[in-house]
Coordinates of C-alpha atoms in Angstrom, one line a residue:
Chain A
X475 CA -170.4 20.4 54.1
X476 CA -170.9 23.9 54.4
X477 CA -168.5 26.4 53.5
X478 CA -166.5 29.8 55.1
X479 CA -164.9 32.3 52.7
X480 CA -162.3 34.8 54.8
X481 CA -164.7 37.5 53.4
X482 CA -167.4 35.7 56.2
X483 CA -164.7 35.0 59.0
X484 CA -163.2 38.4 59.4
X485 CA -166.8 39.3 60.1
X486 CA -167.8 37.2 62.8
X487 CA -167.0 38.6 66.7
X488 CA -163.1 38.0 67.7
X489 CA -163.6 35.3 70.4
X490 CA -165.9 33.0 67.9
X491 CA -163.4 33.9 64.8
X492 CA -160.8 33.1 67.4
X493 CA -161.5 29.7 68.3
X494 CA -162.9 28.9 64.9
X495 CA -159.5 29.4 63.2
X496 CA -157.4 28.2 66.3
X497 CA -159.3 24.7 66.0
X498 CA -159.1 24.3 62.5
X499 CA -155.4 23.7 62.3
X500 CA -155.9 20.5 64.5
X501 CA -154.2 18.7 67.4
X502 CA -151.1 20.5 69.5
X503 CA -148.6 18.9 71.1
X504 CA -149.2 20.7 74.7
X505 CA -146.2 21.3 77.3
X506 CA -144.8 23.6 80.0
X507 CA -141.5 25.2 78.4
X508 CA -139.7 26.3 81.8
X509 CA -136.9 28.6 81.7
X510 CA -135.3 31.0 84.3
X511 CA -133.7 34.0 84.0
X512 CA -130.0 35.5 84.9
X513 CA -131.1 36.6 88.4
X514 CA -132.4 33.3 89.4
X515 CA -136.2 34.0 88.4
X516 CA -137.8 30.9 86.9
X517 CA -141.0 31.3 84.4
X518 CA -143.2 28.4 83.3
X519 CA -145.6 28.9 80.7
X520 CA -148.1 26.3 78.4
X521 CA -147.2 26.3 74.5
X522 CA -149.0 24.4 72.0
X523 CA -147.3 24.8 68.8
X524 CA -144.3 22.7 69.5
X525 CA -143.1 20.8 66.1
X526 CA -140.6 18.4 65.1
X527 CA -138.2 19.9 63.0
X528 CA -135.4 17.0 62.4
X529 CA -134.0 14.0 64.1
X530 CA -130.0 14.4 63.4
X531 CA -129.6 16.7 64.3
X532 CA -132.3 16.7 66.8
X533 CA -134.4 20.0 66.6
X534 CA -137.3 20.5 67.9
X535 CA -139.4 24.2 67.4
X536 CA -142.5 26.2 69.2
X537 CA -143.8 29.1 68.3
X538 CA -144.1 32.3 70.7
X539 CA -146.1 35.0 70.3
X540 CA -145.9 38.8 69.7
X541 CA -142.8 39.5 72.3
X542 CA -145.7 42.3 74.2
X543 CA -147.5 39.5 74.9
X544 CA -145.6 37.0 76.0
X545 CA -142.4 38.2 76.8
X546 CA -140.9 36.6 79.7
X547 CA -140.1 33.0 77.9
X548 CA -138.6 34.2 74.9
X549 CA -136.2 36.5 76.9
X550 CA -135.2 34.4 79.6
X551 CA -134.2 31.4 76.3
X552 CA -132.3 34.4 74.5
X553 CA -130.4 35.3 77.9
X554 CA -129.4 31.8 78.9
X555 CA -130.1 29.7 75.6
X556 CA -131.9 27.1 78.3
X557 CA -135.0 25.8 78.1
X558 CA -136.8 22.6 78.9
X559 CA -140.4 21.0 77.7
X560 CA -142.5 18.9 79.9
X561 CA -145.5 17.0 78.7
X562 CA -148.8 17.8 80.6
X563 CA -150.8 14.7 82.2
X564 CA -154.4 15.2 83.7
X565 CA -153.1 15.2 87.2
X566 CA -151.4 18.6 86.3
X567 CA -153.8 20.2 83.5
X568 CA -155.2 22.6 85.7
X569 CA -152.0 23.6 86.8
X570 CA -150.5 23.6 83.7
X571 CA -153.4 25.5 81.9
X572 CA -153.8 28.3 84.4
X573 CA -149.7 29.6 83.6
X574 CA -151.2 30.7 80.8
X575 CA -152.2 33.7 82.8
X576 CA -150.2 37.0 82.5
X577 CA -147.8 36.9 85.5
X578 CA -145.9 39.4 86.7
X579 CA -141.5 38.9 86.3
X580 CA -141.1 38.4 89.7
X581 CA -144.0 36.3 90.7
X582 CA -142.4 32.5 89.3
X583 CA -145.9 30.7 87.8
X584 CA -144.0 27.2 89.6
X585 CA -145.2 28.4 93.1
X586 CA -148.5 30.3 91.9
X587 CA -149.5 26.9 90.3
X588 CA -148.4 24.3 92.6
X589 CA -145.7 23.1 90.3
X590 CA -142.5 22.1 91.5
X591 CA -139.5 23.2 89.6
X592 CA -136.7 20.8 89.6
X593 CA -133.2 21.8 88.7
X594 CA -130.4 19.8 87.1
X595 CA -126.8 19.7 86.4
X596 CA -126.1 21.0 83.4
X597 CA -129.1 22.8 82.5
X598 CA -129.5 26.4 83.6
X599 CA -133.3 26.1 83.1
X600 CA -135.9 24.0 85.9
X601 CA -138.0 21.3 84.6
X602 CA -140.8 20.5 86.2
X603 CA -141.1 17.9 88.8
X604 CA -144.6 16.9 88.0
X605 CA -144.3 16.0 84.1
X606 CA -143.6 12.3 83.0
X607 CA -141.8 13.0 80.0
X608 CA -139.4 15.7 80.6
X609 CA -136.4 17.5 78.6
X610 CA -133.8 20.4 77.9
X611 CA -133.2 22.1 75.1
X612 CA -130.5 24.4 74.3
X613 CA -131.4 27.4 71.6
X614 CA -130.2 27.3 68.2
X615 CA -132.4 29.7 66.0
X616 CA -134.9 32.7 66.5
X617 CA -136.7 33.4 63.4
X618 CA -139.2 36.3 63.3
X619 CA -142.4 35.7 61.5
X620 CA -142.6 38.8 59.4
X621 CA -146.6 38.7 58.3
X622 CA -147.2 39.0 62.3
X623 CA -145.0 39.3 64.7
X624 CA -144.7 35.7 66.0
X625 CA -141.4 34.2 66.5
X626 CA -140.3 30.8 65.5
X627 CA -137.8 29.2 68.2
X628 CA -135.3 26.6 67.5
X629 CA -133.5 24.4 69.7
X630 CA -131.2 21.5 69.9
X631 CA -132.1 18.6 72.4
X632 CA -129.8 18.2 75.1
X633 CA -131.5 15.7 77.6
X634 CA -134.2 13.6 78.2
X635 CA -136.4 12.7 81.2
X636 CA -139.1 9.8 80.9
X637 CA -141.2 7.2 82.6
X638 CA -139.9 4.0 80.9
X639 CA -143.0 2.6 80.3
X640 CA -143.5 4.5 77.3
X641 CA -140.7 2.8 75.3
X642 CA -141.1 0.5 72.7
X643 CA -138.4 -2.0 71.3
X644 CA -138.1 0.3 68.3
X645 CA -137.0 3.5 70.2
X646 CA -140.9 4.7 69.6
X647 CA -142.4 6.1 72.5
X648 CA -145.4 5.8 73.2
X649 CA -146.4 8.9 75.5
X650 CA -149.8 8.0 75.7
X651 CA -149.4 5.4 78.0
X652 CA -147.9 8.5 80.3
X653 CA -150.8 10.2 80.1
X654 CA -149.5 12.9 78.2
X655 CA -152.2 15.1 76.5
X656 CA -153.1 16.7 73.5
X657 CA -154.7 20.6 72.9
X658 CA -156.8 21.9 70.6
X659 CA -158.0 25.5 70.4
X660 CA -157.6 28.0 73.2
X661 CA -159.1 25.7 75.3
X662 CA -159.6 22.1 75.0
X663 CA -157.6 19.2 76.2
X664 CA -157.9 15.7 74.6
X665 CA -157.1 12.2 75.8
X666 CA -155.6 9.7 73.0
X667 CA -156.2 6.2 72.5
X668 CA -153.5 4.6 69.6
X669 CA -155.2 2.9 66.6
X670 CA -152.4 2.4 64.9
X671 CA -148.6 1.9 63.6
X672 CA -148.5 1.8 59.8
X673 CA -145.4 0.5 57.7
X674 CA -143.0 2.9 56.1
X675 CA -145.0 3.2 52.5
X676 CA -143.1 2.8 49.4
X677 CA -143.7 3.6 45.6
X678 CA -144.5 0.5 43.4
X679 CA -145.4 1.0 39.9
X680 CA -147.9 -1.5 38.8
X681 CA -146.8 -4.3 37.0
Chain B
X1495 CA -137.1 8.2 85.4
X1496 CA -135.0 7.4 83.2
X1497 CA -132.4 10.0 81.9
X1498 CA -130.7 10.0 78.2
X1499 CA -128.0 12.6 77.3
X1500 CA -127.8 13.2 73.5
X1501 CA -124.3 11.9 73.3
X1502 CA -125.8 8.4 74.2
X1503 CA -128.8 9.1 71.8
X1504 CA -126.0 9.7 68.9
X1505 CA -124.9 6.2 69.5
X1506 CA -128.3 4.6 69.0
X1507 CA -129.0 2.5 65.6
X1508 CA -130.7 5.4 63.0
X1509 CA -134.2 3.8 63.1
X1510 CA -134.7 3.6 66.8
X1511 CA -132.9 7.3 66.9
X1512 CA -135.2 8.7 64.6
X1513 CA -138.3 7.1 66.3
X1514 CA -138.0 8.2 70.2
X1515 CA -136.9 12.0 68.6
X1516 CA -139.6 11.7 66.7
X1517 CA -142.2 11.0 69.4
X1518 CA -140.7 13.1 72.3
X1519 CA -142.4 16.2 70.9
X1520 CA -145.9 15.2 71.4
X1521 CA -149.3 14.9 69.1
X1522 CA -149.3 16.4 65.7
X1523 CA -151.9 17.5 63.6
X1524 CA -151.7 14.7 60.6
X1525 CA -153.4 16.5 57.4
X1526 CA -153.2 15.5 53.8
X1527 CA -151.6 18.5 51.8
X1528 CA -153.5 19.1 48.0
X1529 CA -151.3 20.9 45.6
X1530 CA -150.6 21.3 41.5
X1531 CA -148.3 22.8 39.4
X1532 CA -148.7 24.7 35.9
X1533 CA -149.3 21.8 34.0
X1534 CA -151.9 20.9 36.2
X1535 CA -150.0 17.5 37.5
X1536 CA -151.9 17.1 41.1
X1537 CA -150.1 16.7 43.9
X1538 CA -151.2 14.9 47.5
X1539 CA -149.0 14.7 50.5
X1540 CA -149.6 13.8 54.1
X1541 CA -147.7 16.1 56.6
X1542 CA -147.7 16.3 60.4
X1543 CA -145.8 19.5 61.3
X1544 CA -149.0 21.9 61.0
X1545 CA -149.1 24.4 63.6
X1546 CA -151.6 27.4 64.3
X1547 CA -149.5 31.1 63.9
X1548 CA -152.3 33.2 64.6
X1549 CA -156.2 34.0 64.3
X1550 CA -156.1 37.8 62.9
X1551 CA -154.7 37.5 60.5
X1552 CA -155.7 34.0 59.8
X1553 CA -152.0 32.0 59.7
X1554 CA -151.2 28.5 59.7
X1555 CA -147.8 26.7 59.0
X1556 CA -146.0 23.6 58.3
X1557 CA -142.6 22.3 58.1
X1558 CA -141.4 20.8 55.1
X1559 CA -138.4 18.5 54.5
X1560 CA -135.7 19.6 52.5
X1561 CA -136.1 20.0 49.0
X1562 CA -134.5 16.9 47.6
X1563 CA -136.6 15.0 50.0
X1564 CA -139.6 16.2 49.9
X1565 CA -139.7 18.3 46.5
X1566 CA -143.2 18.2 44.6
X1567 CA -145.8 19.9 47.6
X1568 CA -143.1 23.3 47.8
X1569 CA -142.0 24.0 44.5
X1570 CA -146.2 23.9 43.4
X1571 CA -146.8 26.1 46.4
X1572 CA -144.1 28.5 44.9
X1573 CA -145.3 28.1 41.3
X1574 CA -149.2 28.6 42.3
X1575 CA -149.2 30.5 45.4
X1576 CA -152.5 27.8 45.7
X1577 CA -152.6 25.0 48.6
X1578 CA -155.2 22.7 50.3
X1579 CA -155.1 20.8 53.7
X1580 CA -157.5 18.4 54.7
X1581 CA -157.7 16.6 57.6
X1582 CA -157.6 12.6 58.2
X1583 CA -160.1 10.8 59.4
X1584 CA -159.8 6.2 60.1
X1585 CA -161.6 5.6 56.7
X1586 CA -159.0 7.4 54.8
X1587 CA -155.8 6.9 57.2
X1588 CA -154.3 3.8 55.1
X1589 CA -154.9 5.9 51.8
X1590 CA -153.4 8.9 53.6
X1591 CA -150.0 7.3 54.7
X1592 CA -149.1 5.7 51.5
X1593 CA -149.0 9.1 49.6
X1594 CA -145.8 9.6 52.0
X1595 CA -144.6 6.9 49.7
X1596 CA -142.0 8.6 47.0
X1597 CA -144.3 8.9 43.6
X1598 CA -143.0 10.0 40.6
X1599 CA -143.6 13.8 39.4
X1600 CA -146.1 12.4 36.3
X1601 CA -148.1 10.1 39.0
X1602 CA -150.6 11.6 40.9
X1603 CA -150.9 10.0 44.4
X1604 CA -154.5 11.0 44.4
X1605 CA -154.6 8.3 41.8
X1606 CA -152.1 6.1 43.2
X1607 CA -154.0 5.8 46.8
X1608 CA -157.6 6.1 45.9
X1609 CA -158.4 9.7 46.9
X1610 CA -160.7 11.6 44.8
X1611 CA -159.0 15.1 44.0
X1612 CA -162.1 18.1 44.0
X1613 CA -161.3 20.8 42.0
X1614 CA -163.7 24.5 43.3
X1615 CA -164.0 27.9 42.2
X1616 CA -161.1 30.3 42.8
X1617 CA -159.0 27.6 44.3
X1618 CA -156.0 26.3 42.4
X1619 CA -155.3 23.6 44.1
X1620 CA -157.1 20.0 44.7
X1621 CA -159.0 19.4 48.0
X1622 CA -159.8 15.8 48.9
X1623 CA -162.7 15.0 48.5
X1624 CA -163.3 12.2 51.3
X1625 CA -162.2 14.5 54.0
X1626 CA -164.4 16.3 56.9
X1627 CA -162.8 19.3 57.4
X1628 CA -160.8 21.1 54.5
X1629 CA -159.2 24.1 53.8
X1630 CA -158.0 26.7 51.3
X1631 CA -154.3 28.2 51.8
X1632 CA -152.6 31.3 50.0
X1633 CA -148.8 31.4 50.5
X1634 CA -147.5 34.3 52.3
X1635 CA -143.3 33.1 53.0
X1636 CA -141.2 30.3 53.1
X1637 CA -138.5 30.8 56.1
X1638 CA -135.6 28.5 55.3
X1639 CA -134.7 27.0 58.6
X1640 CA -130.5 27.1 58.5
X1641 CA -129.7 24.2 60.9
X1642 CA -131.2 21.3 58.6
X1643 CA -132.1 22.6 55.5
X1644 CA -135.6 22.3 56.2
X1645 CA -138.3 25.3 55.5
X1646 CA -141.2 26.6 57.6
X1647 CA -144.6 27.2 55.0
X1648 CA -146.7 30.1 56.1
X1649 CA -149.6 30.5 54.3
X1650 CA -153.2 32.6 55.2
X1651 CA -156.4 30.8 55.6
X1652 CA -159.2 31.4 52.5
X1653 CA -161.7 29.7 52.6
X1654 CA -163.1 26.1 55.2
X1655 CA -165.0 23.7 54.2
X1656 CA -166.4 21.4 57.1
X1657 CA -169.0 19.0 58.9
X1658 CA -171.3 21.3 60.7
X1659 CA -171.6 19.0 63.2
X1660 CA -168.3 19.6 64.5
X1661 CA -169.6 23.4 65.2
X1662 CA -169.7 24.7 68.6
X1663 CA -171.7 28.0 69.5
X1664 CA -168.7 30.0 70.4
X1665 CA -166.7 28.7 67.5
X1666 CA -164.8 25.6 68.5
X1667 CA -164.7 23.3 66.0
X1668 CA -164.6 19.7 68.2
X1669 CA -162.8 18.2 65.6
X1670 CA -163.1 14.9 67.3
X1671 CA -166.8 14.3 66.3
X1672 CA -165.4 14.4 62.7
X1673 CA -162.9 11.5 63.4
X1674 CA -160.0 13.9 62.7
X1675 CA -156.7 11.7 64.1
X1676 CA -153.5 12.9 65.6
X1677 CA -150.4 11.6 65.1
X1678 CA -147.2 10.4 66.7
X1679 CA -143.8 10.0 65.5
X1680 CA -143.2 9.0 62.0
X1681 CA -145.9 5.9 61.7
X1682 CA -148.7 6.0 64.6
X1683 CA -152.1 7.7 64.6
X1684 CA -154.3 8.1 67.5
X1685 CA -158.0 8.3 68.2
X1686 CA -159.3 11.6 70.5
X1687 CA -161.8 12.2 73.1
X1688 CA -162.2 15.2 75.0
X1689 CA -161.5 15.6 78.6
X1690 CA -162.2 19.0 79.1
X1691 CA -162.3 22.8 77.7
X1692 CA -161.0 25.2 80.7
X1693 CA -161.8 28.6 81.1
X1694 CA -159.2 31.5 79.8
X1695 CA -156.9 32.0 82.9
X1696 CA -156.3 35.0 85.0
X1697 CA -153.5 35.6 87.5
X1698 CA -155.2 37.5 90.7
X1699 CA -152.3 38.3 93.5
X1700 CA -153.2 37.0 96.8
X1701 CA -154.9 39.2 99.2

């Protein structure tokens, strides 16, 4: 094994350091969060840090970065409280991947990419057409991260979209049999292959 | 497609609720988290909420359950300041999920599940031994999350300790080559392989 003290990262070049400590943290659950703004504008963008937070009630959370550079998302969710998260399949990772470039507001990354964005009743935000495994979120919390800027967003579920398929008899669903990918890094997209369920574990004190 | 609104989801039985939430937000990163308090009582825990808050400075954070659920891992991050996370690898997944079992303060799960807590210089807390890619945390806040009571960790990266043979020259660590799972929901783990690494994006207007 060999070791890294902080000391020896903070003096390696920025893109290496980068990707170093953006891998480490392990697999992301990778999606398009689409949202539009109050003149009509829709924005797509690709997030990786989206977590579970709870299941009743159900919140789900990203995280966004520093509001300069990456502002459009963030704003649009605060002005209409919409939002919606669509899984990314290899059919649209290219797509998907390149709305991570910095746009301009009134250029919508849907027609840059070759996304189609697909609005609903009752949701003020488009999902995207494309996605297998769609749904809509309505915002609950913002919480600033103070140590850099970052913001942690909250949001209630509202809807969901999905290819059947993926359901088991237990509610599970299992989203790798819609393709749906997984990121790690910057960069790097990962296909996943289930090895298994286990049982709920419980505490037994030996007899 | 098929669509659910979450007033139908409210209706479903608890289990199968809790399931398709659980699994509609994509691939975690499953690590096993090493902690102990001032009486040195160790503490292991698997968690899958870990999520990447930035490179420079070197933040990483997980969501933990509310206190009276989840209540050893926190309060020996607050009393230590000293934390370990460790990713899973096949070998040690059985070992791994059981610690999500409810032990008893005086029982360490290391014990209980057969994982072999290593104790190194200027680290407080236990790493795991049997893992492939482990690292030291410091904590830098706990953001109680108001809508459920649970709390997002934030702590900064100290030191790594990993299989070189996950090193790429510009950084990446392909975790994959070190067996490191992802998980889904509350009881699956899945097996990677990489499809691709794409290039940083750029938006260029047309001509």
């Amino acid at each position: 094994m060999r070791h890294v003290a902080i000391s020896e990262m903070l003096s390696w070049e920025r893109f290496y350091r980068a990707n170093f400590i953006n891998t480490l943290s392990g697999f992301k659950s990778v999606s398009l969060i689409g949202t539009s703004n109050n003149e009509g504008n829709s924005n797509l963008a690709i997030f990786s840090n989206i977590v579970h937070i709870g299941a009743d009630p159900a919140l789900i959370g990203f995280v966004n970065r520093p509001r300069e550079a990456a502002p459009h998302t963030l704003s649009n969710i605060e002005a209409t409280g919409s939002y919606t998260i669509n899984h990314v399949h290899a059919d649209i990772l290219d797509a998907a991947h390149q709305t991570s470039a910095k746009y301009p507001i009134d250029e919508s990354e849907f027609e840059a990419v070759g996304l189609t964005p697909d609005f609903r009743e009752g949701v003020t935000a488009p999902f995207v057409k494309e996605s297998r495994i769609q749904y809509a979120m309505e915002l609950s919390e913002v919480i600033p991260i103070q140590t850099n800027g970052t913001y942690f967003v909250i949001g209630k579920l509202i809807s969901v979209y999905f290819d059947e398929s993926t359901l088991s008899d237990d509610g599970f669903l299992d989203i790798s049999k819609a393709g749906s990918l997984t990121s790690l890094g910057l960069d790097a997209y990962y296909e996943t292959t289930m090895m298994k369920r286990l049982r709920y574990a419980k505490f037994k004190r030996e007899e």
